[in-house]
Short mmCIF file of C-alpha atoms in Angstrom, two decimals:
data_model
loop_
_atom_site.label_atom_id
_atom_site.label_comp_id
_atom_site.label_asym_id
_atom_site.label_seq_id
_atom_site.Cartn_x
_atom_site.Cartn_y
_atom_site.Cartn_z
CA UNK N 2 72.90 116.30 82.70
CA UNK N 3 73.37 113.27 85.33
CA UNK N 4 76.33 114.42 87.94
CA UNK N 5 78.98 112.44 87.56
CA UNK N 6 80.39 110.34 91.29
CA UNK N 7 82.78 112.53 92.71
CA UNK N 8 82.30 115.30 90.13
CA UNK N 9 81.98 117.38 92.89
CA UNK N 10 86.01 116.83 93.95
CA UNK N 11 86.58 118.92 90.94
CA UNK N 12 84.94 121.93 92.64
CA UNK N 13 86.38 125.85 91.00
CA UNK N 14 85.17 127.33 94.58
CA UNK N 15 87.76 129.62 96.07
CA UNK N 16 87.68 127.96 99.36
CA UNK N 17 91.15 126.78 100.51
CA UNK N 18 92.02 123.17 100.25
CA UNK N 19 94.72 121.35 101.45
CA UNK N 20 96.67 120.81 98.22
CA UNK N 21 95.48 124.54 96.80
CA UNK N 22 95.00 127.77 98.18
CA UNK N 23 96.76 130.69 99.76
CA UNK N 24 98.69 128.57 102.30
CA UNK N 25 100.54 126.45 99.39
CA UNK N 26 100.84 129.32 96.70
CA UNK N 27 103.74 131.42 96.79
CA UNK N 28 103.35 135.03 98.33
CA UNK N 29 104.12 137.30 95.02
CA UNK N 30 105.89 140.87 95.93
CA UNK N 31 106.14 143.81 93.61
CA UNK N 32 109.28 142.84 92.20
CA UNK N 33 108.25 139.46 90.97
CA UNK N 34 109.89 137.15 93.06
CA UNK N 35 107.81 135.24 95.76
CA UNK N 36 107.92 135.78 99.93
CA UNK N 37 108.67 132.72 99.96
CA UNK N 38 111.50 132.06 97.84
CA UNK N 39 113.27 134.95 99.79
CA UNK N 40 112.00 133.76 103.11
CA UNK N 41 114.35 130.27 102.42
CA UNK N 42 117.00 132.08 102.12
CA UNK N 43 117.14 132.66 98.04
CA UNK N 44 116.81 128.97 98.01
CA UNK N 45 113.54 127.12 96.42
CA UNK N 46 111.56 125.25 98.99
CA UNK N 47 110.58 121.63 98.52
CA UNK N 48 106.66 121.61 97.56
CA UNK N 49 106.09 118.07 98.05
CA UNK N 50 108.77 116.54 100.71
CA UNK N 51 107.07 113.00 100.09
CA UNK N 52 107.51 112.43 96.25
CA UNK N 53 110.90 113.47 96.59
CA UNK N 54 111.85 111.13 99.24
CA UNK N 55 110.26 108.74 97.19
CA UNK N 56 111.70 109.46 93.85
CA UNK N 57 115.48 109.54 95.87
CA UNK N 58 114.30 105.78 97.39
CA UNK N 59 113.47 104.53 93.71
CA UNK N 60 116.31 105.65 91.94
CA UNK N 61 118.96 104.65 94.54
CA UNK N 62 117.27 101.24 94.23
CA UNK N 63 117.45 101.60 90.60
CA UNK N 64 121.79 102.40 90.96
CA UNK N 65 121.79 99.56 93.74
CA UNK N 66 120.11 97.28 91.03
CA UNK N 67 122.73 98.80 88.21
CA UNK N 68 125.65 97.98 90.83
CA UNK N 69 124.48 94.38 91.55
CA UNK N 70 124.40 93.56 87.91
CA UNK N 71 127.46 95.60 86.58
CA UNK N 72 129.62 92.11 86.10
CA UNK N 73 126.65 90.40 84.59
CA UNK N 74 126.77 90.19 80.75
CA UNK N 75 123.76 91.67 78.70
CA UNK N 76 124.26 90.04 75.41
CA UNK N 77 122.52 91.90 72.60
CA UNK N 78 118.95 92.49 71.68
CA UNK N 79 118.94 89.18 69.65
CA UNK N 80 120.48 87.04 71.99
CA UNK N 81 119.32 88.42 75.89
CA UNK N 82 121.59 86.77 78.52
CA UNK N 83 121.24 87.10 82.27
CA UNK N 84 122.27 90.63 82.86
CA UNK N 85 119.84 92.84 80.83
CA UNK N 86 116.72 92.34 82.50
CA UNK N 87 117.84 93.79 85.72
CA UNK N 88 120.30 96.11 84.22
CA UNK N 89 116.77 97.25 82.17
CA UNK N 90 114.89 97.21 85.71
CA UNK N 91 117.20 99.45 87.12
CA UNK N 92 117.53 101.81 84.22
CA UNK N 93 113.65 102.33 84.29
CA UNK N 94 114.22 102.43 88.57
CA UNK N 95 116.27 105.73 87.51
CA UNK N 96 114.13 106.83 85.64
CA UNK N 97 111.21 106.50 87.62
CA UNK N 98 113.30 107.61 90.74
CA UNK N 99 114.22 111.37 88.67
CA UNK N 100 110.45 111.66 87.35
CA UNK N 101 109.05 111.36 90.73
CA UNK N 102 111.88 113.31 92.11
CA UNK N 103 111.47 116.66 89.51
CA UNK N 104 107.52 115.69 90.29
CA UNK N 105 108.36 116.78 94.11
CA UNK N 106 110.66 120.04 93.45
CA UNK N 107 107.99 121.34 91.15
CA UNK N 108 104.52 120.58 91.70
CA UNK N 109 102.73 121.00 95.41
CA UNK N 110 102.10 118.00 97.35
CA UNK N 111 101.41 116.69 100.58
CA UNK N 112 103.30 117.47 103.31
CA UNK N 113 105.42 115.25 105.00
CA UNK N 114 103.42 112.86 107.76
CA UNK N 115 104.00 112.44 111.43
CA UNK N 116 105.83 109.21 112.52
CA UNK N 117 103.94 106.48 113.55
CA UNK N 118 105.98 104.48 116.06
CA UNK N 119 103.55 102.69 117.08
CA UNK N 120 102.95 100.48 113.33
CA UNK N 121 106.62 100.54 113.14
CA UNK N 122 107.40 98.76 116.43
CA UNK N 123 104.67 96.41 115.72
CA UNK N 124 104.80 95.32 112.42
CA UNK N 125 108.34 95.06 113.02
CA UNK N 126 107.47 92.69 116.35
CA UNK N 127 105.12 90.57 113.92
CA UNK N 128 107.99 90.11 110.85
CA UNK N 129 110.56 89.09 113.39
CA UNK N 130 108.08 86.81 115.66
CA UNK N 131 107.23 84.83 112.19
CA UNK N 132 110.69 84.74 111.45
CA UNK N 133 111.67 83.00 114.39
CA UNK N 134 108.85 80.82 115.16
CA UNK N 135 108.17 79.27 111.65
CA UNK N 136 110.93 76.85 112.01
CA UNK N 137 110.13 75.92 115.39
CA UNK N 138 106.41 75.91 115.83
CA UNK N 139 105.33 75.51 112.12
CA UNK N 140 103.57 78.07 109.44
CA UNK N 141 99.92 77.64 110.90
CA UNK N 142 100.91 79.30 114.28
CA UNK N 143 103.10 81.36 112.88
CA UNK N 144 101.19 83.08 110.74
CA UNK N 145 98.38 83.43 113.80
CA UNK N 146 101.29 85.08 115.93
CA UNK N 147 101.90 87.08 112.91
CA UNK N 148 97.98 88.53 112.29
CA UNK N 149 97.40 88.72 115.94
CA UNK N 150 100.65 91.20 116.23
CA UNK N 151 100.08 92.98 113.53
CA UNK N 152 96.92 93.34 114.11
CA UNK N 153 98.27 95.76 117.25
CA UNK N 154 99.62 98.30 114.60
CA UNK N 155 96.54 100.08 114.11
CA UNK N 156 93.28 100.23 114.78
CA UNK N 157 92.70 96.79 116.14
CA UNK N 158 89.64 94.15 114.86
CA UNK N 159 86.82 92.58 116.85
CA UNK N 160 87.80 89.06 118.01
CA UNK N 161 85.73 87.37 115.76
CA UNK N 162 86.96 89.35 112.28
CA UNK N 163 90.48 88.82 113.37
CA UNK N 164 90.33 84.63 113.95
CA UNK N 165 88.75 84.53 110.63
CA UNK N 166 91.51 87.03 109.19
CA UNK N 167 93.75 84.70 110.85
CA UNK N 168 92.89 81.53 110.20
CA UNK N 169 92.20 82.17 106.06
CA UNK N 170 95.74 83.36 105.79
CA UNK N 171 96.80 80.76 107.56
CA UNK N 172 94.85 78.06 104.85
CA UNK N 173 96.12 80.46 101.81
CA UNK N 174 100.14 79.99 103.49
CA UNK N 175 99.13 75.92 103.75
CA UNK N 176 98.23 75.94 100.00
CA UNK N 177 100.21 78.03 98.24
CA UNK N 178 103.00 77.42 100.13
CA UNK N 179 103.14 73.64 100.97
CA UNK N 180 100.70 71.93 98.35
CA UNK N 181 101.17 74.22 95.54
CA UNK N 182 105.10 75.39 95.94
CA UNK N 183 105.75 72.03 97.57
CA UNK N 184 108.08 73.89 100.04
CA UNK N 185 109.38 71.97 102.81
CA UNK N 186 107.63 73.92 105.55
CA UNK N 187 106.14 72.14 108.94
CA UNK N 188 102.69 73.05 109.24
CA UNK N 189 102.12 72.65 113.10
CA UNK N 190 104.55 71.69 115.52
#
């Protein structure tokens, strides 16, 4: 039988992983309870510190989106008015938010990252440089102020890959933005 493309992923080996092995599995003792439920204190440690930040993010957007809409009416099933869409949205944001969120406390996952500042400051720089120079200079050098700052945040292109990055957002900002939307945006200065 043909392998399949990453069948080998699946692998029953008993080398550690990253996800599985002895470094994620609870330590059992002779009286049934694990090292490491004692070790924290009789408290259960957070396996997966990412979904549950996540699933806490969703659902408070989901009660943010509930809170918005709480003077909007919903109408009825037959006759829909303005307020049950997003009161719907954020009912299925809460429950989302609590899936992902019992998804953390109970299954292992990956552990939480290291910061990176760096992205942060400047994607950040980029956002707020576009903000304030769309007005003034127009969207075309804008959005080239934009790539070539946020282009910084990581690991950064070749100069020729990064004009032609820059210059087909630019034409997709033109065309969506000013022909098709027919927003009144200057294009150059």
């Amino acid at each position: 039988m043909p392998s399949l493309p990453f069948s080998d992923l699946r692998s029953t080996s008993s080398v550690p992983t990253p996800l599985r092995g002895p470094s994620t599995a609870p330590r059992n003792t002779s009286d049934g309870a694990s090292q490491d439920h004692k070790a924290s204190g009789g408290h259960a440690p957070v396996r997966a510190p990412l979904d549950l930040a996540a699933g806490l993010l969703i659902a408070a957007f989901g009660i943010g989106a509930l809170w918005l809409g709480r003077d909007w009416p919903t109408g009825t099933l037959a006759s829909v008015q303005s307020g049950f869409f997003p009161r719907m949205i954020g009912l299925l944001m809460v429950l989302a938010g609590a899936l992902v969120t019992g998804r953390g406390l109970l299954t292992h996952g990956a552990a939480w990252p290291s910061w990176g500042w760096r992205p942060l400051i400047w994607v950040t720089a980029a956002v707020l440089a576009f903000a304030g120079t769309v007005e003034t200079l127009g969207l075309v050098p804008a959005v080239l102020i934009l790539v070539g700052l946020g282009n910084l945040a990581g690991q950064p292109l070749r100069p020729v890959p990064l004009l032609l990055l820059a210059g087909a957002l630019a034409t997709g900002c033109v065309a969506l933005f000013v022909w098709g939307l027919g927003l009144p945006l200057r294009v150059w200065p």
